[in-house]
Amino acid sequence: LNCMDFVIVCTSIAGFFFTAMSTFASFRVIRLVVKMLRVVRLASVFARNDAMVLLLRTVIGSSGLLGALFTFIFVFMCLLAIVAGHTMGDCHSPGKGSVTGQEIGTSGFPRENFYYFSDAVLSNFQVMSGEDWTPMMYRYMNCAGPGAAFYFIFVVLTTNFFLLNVFVAVILENFELSEEEKLIKQQSRY
């Protein structure tokens, strides 16, 4: 393992000092192989650590339930996108109370909008992740009124507290199963 580390470090240093070599296709292939060896080394370190093996086994073991949860979250996002499209989608229609300069087809038309379904799903994901959702809420409050604030706060509270807790519960459920397996192993040994 130390020899592999030595080879990784030497080829990385050679890439820094010999910049002319980096244009050769063969040197790029060598760098790619070295990067893959780093991942293999990381996997071998994980394999020696029992806690990491347990953690990876638990997460992989709950992949079926996590897949169902992600499907539920996606369907929930789609339903929220439909609701937002009906309540706030007209904010970008010309002449329907839209903010000046943010109409459809103008250069000020924002990426975060609820006019198109795909953009609405993406905007809901942005709100769910908590990434810069308050300016979007204020922009829609100016157009659709205070009801937009209730929608955004509902989405943030529902996704950050309910769906996140369900995600954690799925992982913890699988941890409990592995603890039961440990107990069965201990009882069979003694």
PDB file of C-alpha atoms in Angstrom:
ATOM      1  CA  LEU A   1       0.000   0.000   0.000  1.00  0.00           C
ATOM      2  CA  ASN A   2       2.864   2.389   0.690  1.00  0.00           C
ATOM      3  CA  CYS A   3       4.356   1.621  -2.731  1.00  0.00           C
ATOM      4  CA  MET A   4       1.070   2.565  -4.337  1.00  0.00           C
ATOM      5  CA  ASP A   5       1.050   5.855  -2.401  1.00  0.00           C
ATOM      6  CA  PHE A   6       4.593   6.507  -3.581  1.00  0.00           C
ATOM      7  CA  VAL A   7       3.629   5.938  -7.228  1.00  0.00           C
ATOM      8  CA  ILE A   8       0.569   8.203  -6.886  1.00  0.00           C
ATOM      9  CA  VAL A   9       2.610  11.022  -5.359  1.00  0.00           C
ATOM     10  CA  CYS A  10       5.438  10.696  -7.915  1.00  0.00           C
ATOM     11  CA  THR A  11       3.124  10.817 -10.920  1.00  0.00           C
ATOM     12  CA  SER A  12       1.220  13.764  -9.458  1.00  0.00           C
ATOM     13  CA  ILE A  13       4.470  15.667  -8.890  1.00  0.00           C
ATOM     14  CA  ALA A  14       5.638  14.814 -12.388  1.00  0.00           C
ATOM     15  CA  GLY A  15       2.411  16.290 -13.734  1.00  0.00           C
ATOM     16  CA  PHE A  16       3.088  19.564 -11.931  1.00  0.00           C
ATOM     17  CA  PHE A  17       6.717  19.960 -12.972  1.00  0.00           C
ATOM     18  CA  PHE A  18       6.555  18.696 -16.513  1.00  0.00           C
ATOM     19  CA  THR A  19       3.717  20.750 -17.941  1.00  0.00           C
ATOM     20  CA  ALA A  20       4.815  19.945 -21.478  1.00  0.00           C
ATOM     21  CA  MET A  21       4.075  16.276 -20.782  1.00  0.00           C
ATOM     22  CA  SER A  22       0.474  17.049 -19.916  1.00  0.00           C
ATOM     23  CA  THR A  23      -0.308  17.656 -23.585  1.00  0.00           C
ATOM     24  CA  PHE A  24       0.612  14.086 -24.517  1.00  0.00           C
ATOM     25  CA  ALA A  25      -2.340  11.724 -24.682  1.00  0.00           C
ATOM     26  CA  SER A  26      -0.392   8.955 -22.966  1.00  0.00           C
ATOM     27  CA  PHE A  27       0.312  11.173 -19.964  1.00  0.00           C
ATOM     28  CA  ARG A  28      -3.405  11.983 -19.669  1.00  0.00           C
ATOM     29  CA  VAL A  29      -4.158   8.258 -19.610  1.00  0.00           C
ATOM     30  CA  ILE A  30      -1.564   7.764 -16.867  1.00  0.00           C
ATOM     31  CA  ARG A  31      -3.141  10.567 -14.843  1.00  0.00           C
ATOM     32  CA  LEU A  32      -6.551   8.940 -15.262  1.00  0.00           C
ATOM     33  CA  VAL A  33      -5.193   5.599 -14.049  1.00  0.00           C
ATOM     34  CA  VAL A  34      -3.610   7.315 -11.056  1.00  0.00           C
ATOM     35  CA  LYS A  35      -6.933   8.940 -10.173  1.00  0.00           C
ATOM     36  CA  MET A  36      -8.639   5.558 -10.350  1.00  0.00           C
ATOM     37  CA  LEU A  37      -5.949   4.098  -8.086  1.00  0.00           C
ATOM     38  CA  ARG A  38      -6.771   6.782  -5.526  1.00  0.00           C
ATOM     39  CA  VAL A  39     -10.378   5.564  -5.486  1.00  0.00           C
ATOM     40  CA  VAL A  40      -9.219   1.959  -5.110  1.00  0.00           C
ATOM     41  CA  ARG A  41      -7.020   2.998  -2.200  1.00  0.00           C
ATOM     42  CA  LEU A  42      -9.955   4.743  -0.564  1.00  0.00           C
ATOM     43  CA  ALA A  43     -12.075   1.604  -0.983  1.00  0.00           C
ATOM     44  CA  SER A  44      -9.353  -0.512   0.632  1.00  0.00           C
ATOM     45  CA  VAL A  45      -9.212   1.884   3.587  1.00  0.00           C
ATOM     46  CA  PHE A  46     -12.989   1.644   3.946  1.00  0.00           C
ATOM     47  CA  ALA A  47     -12.851  -2.151   3.808  1.00  0.00           C
ATOM     48  CA  ARG A  48     -10.491  -2.258   6.794  1.00  0.00           C
ATOM     49  CA  ASN A  49     -12.724  -0.052   8.932  1.00  0.00           C
ATOM     50  CA  ASP A  50     -15.601  -2.081  10.419  1.00  0.00           C
ATOM     51  CA  ALA A  51     -17.706   0.996  11.173  1.00  0.00           C
ATOM     52  CA  MET A  52     -17.517   2.157   7.546  1.00  0.00           C
ATOM     53  CA  VAL A  53     -18.403  -1.312   6.291  1.00  0.00           C
ATOM     54  CA  LEU A  54     -21.430  -1.327   8.599  1.00  0.00           C
ATOM     55  CA  LEU A  55     -22.472   2.132   7.468  1.00  0.00           C
ATOM     56  CA  LEU A  56     -22.140   1.292   3.756  1.00  0.00           C
ATOM     57  CA  ARG A  57     -23.927  -2.031   4.231  1.00  0.00           C
ATOM     58  CA  THR A  58     -26.767  -0.270   6.035  1.00  0.00           C
ATOM     59  CA  VAL A  59     -27.213   2.419   3.392  1.00  0.00           C
ATOM     60  CA  ILE A  60     -27.022  -0.095   0.547  1.00  0.00           C
ATOM     61  CA  GLY A  61     -29.392  -2.414   2.417  1.00  0.00           C
ATOM     62  CA  SER A  62     -32.011   0.291   2.647  1.00  0.00           C
ATOM     63  CA  SER A  63     -31.769   1.207  -1.044  1.00  0.00           C
ATOM     64  CA  GLY A  64     -35.177  -0.299  -1.820  1.00  0.00           C
ATOM     65  CA  LEU A  65     -36.917   1.820   0.775  1.00  0.00           C
ATOM     66  CA  LEU A  66     -34.858   4.855  -0.205  1.00  0.00           C
ATOM     67  CA  GLY A  67     -35.884   4.369  -3.834  1.00  0.00           C
ATOM     68  CA  ALA A  68     -39.545   4.334  -2.800  1.00  0.00           C
ATOM     69  CA  LEU A  69     -38.967   7.447  -0.676  1.00  0.00           C
ATOM     70  CA  PHE A  70     -37.270   9.292  -3.546  1.00  0.00           C
ATOM     71  CA  THR A  71     -40.174   8.354  -5.811  1.00  0.00           C
ATOM     72  CA  PHE A  72     -42.599   9.720  -3.219  1.00  0.00           C
ATOM     73  CA  ILE A  73     -40.587  12.940  -2.939  1.00  0.00           C
ATOM     74  CA  PHE A  74     -40.557  13.358  -6.734  1.00  0.00           C
ATOM     75  CA  VAL A  75     -44.328  12.829  -6.957  1.00  0.00           C
ATOM     76  CA  PHE A  76     -44.766  15.304  -4.085  1.00  0.00           C
ATOM     77  CA  MET A  77     -42.619  17.836  -5.957  1.00  0.00           C
ATOM     78  CA  CYS A  78     -44.703  17.346  -9.101  1.00  0.00           C
ATOM     79  CA  LEU A  79     -47.948  17.900  -7.176  1.00  0.00           C
ATOM     80  CA  LEU A  80     -46.503  21.036  -5.598  1.00  0.00           C
ATOM     81  CA  ALA A  81     -45.439  22.229  -9.060  1.00  0.00           C
ATOM     82  CA  ILE A  82     -49.005  21.825 -10.333  1.00  0.00           C
ATOM     83  CA  VAL A  83     -50.417  23.719  -7.344  1.00  0.00           C
ATOM     84  CA  ALA A  84     -47.844  26.504  -7.743  1.00  0.00           C
ATOM     85  CA  GLY A  85     -48.494  26.686 -11.478  1.00  0.00           C
ATOM     86  CA  HIS A  86     -52.201  27.251 -10.893  1.00  0.00           C
ATOM     87  CA  THR A  87     -51.768  29.752  -8.081  1.00  0.00           C
ATOM     88  CA  MET A  88     -48.668  31.689  -9.139  1.00  0.00           C
ATOM     89  CA  GLY A  89     -48.112  30.767 -12.777  1.00  0.00           C
ATOM     90  CA  ASP A  90     -49.985  33.793 -14.080  1.00  0.00           C
ATOM     91  CA  CYS A  91     -47.461  36.135 -12.488  1.00  0.00           C
ATOM     92  CA  HIS A  92     -45.454  36.072 -15.722  1.00  0.00           C
ATOM     93  CA  SER A  93     -48.342  36.435 -18.168  1.00  0.00           C
ATOM     94  CA  PRO A  94     -48.404  39.858 -19.829  1.00  0.00           C
ATOM     95  CA  GLY A  95     -51.110  42.071 -18.376  1.00  0.00           C
ATOM     96  CA  LYS A  96     -52.135  39.751 -15.530  1.00  0.00           C
ATOM     97  CA  GLY A  97     -50.448  41.519 -12.655  1.00  0.00           C
ATOM     98  CA  SER A  98     -46.974  40.462 -13.680  1.00  0.00           C
ATOM     99  CA  VAL A  99     -43.932  42.275 -12.452  1.00  0.00           C
ATOM    100  CA  THR A 100     -42.729  44.649 -15.150  1.00  0.00           C
ATOM    101  CA  GLY A 101     -39.828  43.196 -17.109  1.00  0.00           C
ATOM    102  CA  GLN A 102     -40.402  39.592 -15.982  1.00  0.00           C
ATOM    103  CA  GLU A 103     -42.960  38.575 -18.578  1.00  0.00           C
ATOM    104  CA  ILE A 104     -42.600  35.476 -20.709  1.00  0.00           C
ATOM    105  CA  GLY A 105     -40.247  36.001 -23.621  1.00  0.00           C
ATOM    106  CA  THR A 106     -38.433  38.997 -22.164  1.00  0.00           C
ATOM    107  CA  SER A 107     -34.829  39.052 -21.047  1.00  0.00           C
ATOM    108  CA  GLY A 108     -35.952  39.559 -17.444  1.00  0.00           C
ATOM    109  CA  PHE A 109     -37.946  36.297 -17.346  1.00  0.00           C
ATOM    110  CA  PRO A 110     -36.526  34.499 -14.280  1.00  0.00           C
ATOM    111  CA  ARG A 111     -35.302  30.931 -14.306  1.00  0.00           C
ATOM    112  CA  GLU A 112     -37.125  30.317 -11.032  1.00  0.00           C
ATOM    113  CA  ASN A 113     -40.711  30.449 -12.205  1.00  0.00           C
ATOM    114  CA  PHE A 114     -43.914  28.470 -11.925  1.00  0.00           C
ATOM    115  CA  TYR A 115     -45.169  29.142 -15.452  1.00  0.00           C
ATOM    116  CA  TYR A 116     -43.712  26.005 -17.065  1.00  0.00           C
ATOM    117  CA  PHE A 117     -44.058  22.635 -15.337  1.00  0.00           C
ATOM    118  CA  SER A 118     -40.371  21.717 -15.639  1.00  0.00           C
ATOM    119  CA  ASP A 119     -39.297  25.095 -14.253  1.00  0.00           C
ATOM    120  CA  ALA A 120     -41.841  24.725 -11.451  1.00  0.00           C
ATOM    121  CA  VAL A 121     -40.386  21.342 -10.430  1.00  0.00           C
ATOM    122  CA  LEU A 122     -36.897  22.849 -10.498  1.00  0.00           C
ATOM    123  CA  SER A 123     -38.054  25.863  -8.479  1.00  0.00           C
ATOM    124  CA  ASN A 124     -39.674  23.557  -5.923  1.00  0.00           C
ATOM    125  CA  PHE A 125     -36.416  21.654  -5.636  1.00  0.00           C
ATOM    126  CA  GLN A 126     -34.647  24.949  -4.991  1.00  0.00           C
ATOM    127  CA  VAL A 127     -37.141  25.764  -2.244  1.00  0.00           C
ATOM    128  CA  MET A 128     -36.817  22.251  -0.800  1.00  0.00           C
ATOM    129  CA  SER A 129     -33.046  22.528  -0.631  1.00  0.00           C
ATOM    130  CA  GLY A 130     -33.297  25.935   1.037  1.00  0.00           C
ATOM    131  CA  GLU A 131     -31.128  27.587  -1.582  1.00  0.00           C
ATOM    132  CA  ASP A 132     -32.045  31.269  -1.956  1.00  0.00           C
ATOM    133  CA  TRP A 133     -35.794  30.698  -1.723  1.00  0.00           C
ATOM    134  CA  THR A 134     -36.722  33.883   0.124  1.00  0.00           C
ATOM    135  CA  PRO A 135     -36.157  36.305  -2.817  1.00  0.00           C
ATOM    136  CA  MET A 136     -38.338  34.028  -4.916  1.00  0.00           C
ATOM    137  CA  MET A 137     -41.031  34.141  -2.206  1.00  0.00           C
ATOM    138  CA  TYR A 138     -40.928  37.940  -2.019  1.00  0.00           C
ATOM    139  CA  ARG A 139     -41.115  38.222  -5.822  1.00  0.00           C
ATOM    140  CA  TYR A 140     -44.231  36.039  -5.899  1.00  0.00           C
ATOM    141  CA  MET A 141     -45.722  37.833  -2.897  1.00  0.00           C
ATOM    142  CA  ASN A 142     -45.540  41.074  -4.913  1.00  0.00           C
ATOM    143  CA  CYS A 143     -47.467  39.427  -7.724  1.00  0.00           C
ATOM    144  CA  ALA A 144     -49.771  36.805  -6.178  1.00  0.00           C
ATOM    145  CA  GLY A 145     -50.244  38.331  -2.739  1.00  0.00           C
ATOM    146  CA  PRO A 146     -49.648  36.955   0.751  1.00  0.00           C
ATOM    147  CA  GLY A 147     -50.929  33.514  -0.247  1.00  0.00           C
ATOM    148  CA  ALA A 148     -47.583  32.907  -1.918  1.00  0.00           C
ATOM    149  CA  ALA A 149     -45.882  33.191   1.481  1.00  0.00           C
ATOM    150  CA  PHE A 150     -48.118  30.437   2.850  1.00  0.00           C
ATOM    151  CA  TYR A 151     -47.196  28.203  -0.095  1.00  0.00           C
ATOM    152  CA  PHE A 152     -43.439  28.739   0.331  1.00  0.00           C
ATOM    153  CA  ILE A 153     -43.523  28.304   4.100  1.00  0.00           C
ATOM    154  CA  PHE A 154     -45.614  25.143   3.680  1.00  0.00           C
ATOM    155  CA  VAL A 155     -43.084  23.706   1.231  1.00  0.00           C
ATOM    156  CA  VAL A 156     -40.100  24.560   3.445  1.00  0.00           C
ATOM    157  CA  LEU A 157     -41.671  23.172   6.617  1.00  0.00           C
ATOM    158  CA  THR A 158     -43.007  20.041   4.946  1.00  0.00           C
ATOM    159  CA  THR A 159     -39.816  19.138   3.158  1.00  0.00           C
ATOM    160  CA  ASN A 160     -37.285  20.152   5.784  1.00  0.00           C
ATOM    161  CA  PHE A 161     -39.048  18.552   8.729  1.00  0.00           C
ATOM    162  CA  PHE A 162     -41.350  15.820   7.486  1.00  0.00           C
ATOM    163  CA  LEU A 163     -39.513  14.382   4.464  1.00  0.00           C
ATOM    164  CA  LEU A 164     -36.078  14.731   6.040  1.00  0.00           C
ATOM    165  CA  ASN A 165     -37.260  12.870   9.135  1.00  0.00           C
ATOM    166  CA  VAL A 166     -38.738  10.107   6.981  1.00  0.00           C
ATOM    167  CA  PHE A 167     -35.369   9.793   5.209  1.00  0.00           C
ATOM    168  CA  VAL A 168     -33.550   9.491   8.541  1.00  0.00           C
ATOM    169  CA  ALA A 169     -36.152   6.997   9.775  1.00  0.00           C
ATOM    170  CA  VAL A 170     -35.545   4.739   6.769  1.00  0.00           C
ATOM    171  CA  ILE A 171     -31.801   4.684   7.460  1.00  0.00           C
ATOM    172  CA  LEU A 172     -32.302   4.119  11.208  1.00  0.00           C
ATOM    173  CA  GLU A 173     -34.752   1.299  10.540  1.00  0.00           C
ATOM    174  CA  ASN A 174     -32.060  -0.555   8.651  1.00  0.00           C
ATOM    175  CA  PHE A 175     -29.561   0.139  11.464  1.00  0.00           C
ATOM    176  CA  GLU A 176     -31.987  -1.451  13.917  1.00  0.00           C
ATOM    177  CA  LEU A 177     -32.242  -4.497  11.702  1.00  0.00           C
ATOM    178  CA  SER A 178     -28.467  -4.828  11.685  1.00  0.00           C
ATOM    179  CA  GLU A 179     -28.451  -4.517  15.497  1.00  0.00           C
ATOM    180  CA  GLU A 180     -30.957  -7.385  15.641  1.00  0.00           C
ATOM    181  CA  GLU A 181     -28.644  -9.409  13.405  1.00  0.00           C
ATOM    182  CA  LYS A 182     -25.789  -8.691  15.815  1.00  0.00           C
ATOM    183  CA  LEU A 183     -27.872  -9.908  18.732  1.00  0.00           C
ATOM    184  CA  ILE A 184     -28.705 -13.144  16.895  1.00  0.00           C
ATOM    185  CA  LYS A 185     -24.994 -13.681  16.127  1.00  0.00           C
ATOM    186  CA  GLN A 186     -24.035 -13.062  19.747  1.00  0.00           C
ATOM    187  CA  GLN A 187     -26.690 -15.474  21.007  1.00  0.00           C
ATOM    188  CA  SER A 188     -25.556 -18.174  18.593  1.00  0.00           C
ATOM    189  CA  ARG A 189     -21.915 -17.835  19.700  1.00  0.00           C
ATOM    190  CA  TYR A 190     -22.626 -18.128  23.407  1.00  0.00           C
TER     191      TYR A 190
END
